[in-house]
Amino acid sequence: SPLIPAVAVGDFTFPNDCYCPNIPVPVKGGMKIYPRHARHVYMTGPDMYLALRLGAKITIYRGFTCQMLMKDNKPSQCLAYAVTNLVQDRMRAKIENPLVEKSLKTMVNSCYGKTAQNVSPKTRYNAKKMGRVDAEPSAVTSPYHAAYTTALVRCMLIACINQLHDMGYKVYS
C-alpha cells in the first residue's frame, strides 16, 4: 500500500526505461535531484511503493514501519475533521469573500508549516540581538510527518508525469 507509514535507508536503481524516477537525493545547497540510482538514501513508504511500481530495485539497510494511532479500532484522524472543515469553508469563501478565503488558506497551510518548521536548520533575524540566530522548531515539529506529507504529494505528481509520458504526452516540468 502507498499509505504504509514506513521510513528506510537504502540503495535504489531504476530501469533505463523509467521516464521520471521518484526518489529524491539531496545535494549541496538544499536542492534535490532524482537520479536513476543512489546509495544510502532516506525513503518513505510512498517513495518505496512508487519506485517498485516503476520497476526500481531497492535494497533496505535499515527501516521501520510506524505504529498507527488507533481509536475505536480505526486509524485516528485527529486533525481530519478540522482540516476538512477549513478546506470546505475555504471553497465557499472563494466565491463569497476573497479576504476570508486567504485567511483560511493560511490556516490550512499552517497545519503543514508548523509540522515542518525547522526540520532543516534555519536562522531568523532577532531584533533584540541585532542579527541572525538559529530558529527553533515548533512544539509540533515532526520530521516524519513533514517528510510523509511531502512524499505523498510528490509521488502522486511523479506518478502522473510517468503515466502521461507512457500515454504519449510530452511532460517538461
Steps between C-alpha positions, in 0.01 A plus 500: 500500500629851424370611840714266712664727759860392438843659487822334382860559395620308199619484141286514188538447126234593245485333159619705202147517357364680810425851375495677837651331810332608822745468789660835589870518582622816677799687360690803632294813549178321595409402145381150412562295188321188376769262369452148366714357779641606835636353820407554865194718435207566735165384359141509622228240445351688201849539346569127523153402379517715186864408430407131502202570271740679263723192491773609742708258699534607865738372766407602854777523762291635782132582521187485705125526475324731740221406735171652396314672783171315525174631639194274517691239293547749215803714407480828688445802283519759773547797266280373214180665625662841554696500172196377302290783642768758422528376140122497452467849652780621271319369190183687599695817585673502158169609354361708785797675663855493360648647821351221713617248238861620535478472879365146478774408252759621752340290775499182288861553388605570858407145600780374275728798564512453877558125458794569266634807683878488523531137392803628310702744712422864425575841645274796568564866568491600866451875546606486866836345407523704177586194295411151391446218752413133461126446455331260737266218401135541593341297778343276234799469262512144366757412234313175432164668436659776292691249285198274461267785400752625242564146372131428444449808285834463317431133420151577367642766268788280380262207442286731283807620308604140428148398400457799268838427340401134450181619327708699251471847649798731539574592861767767545479598863 
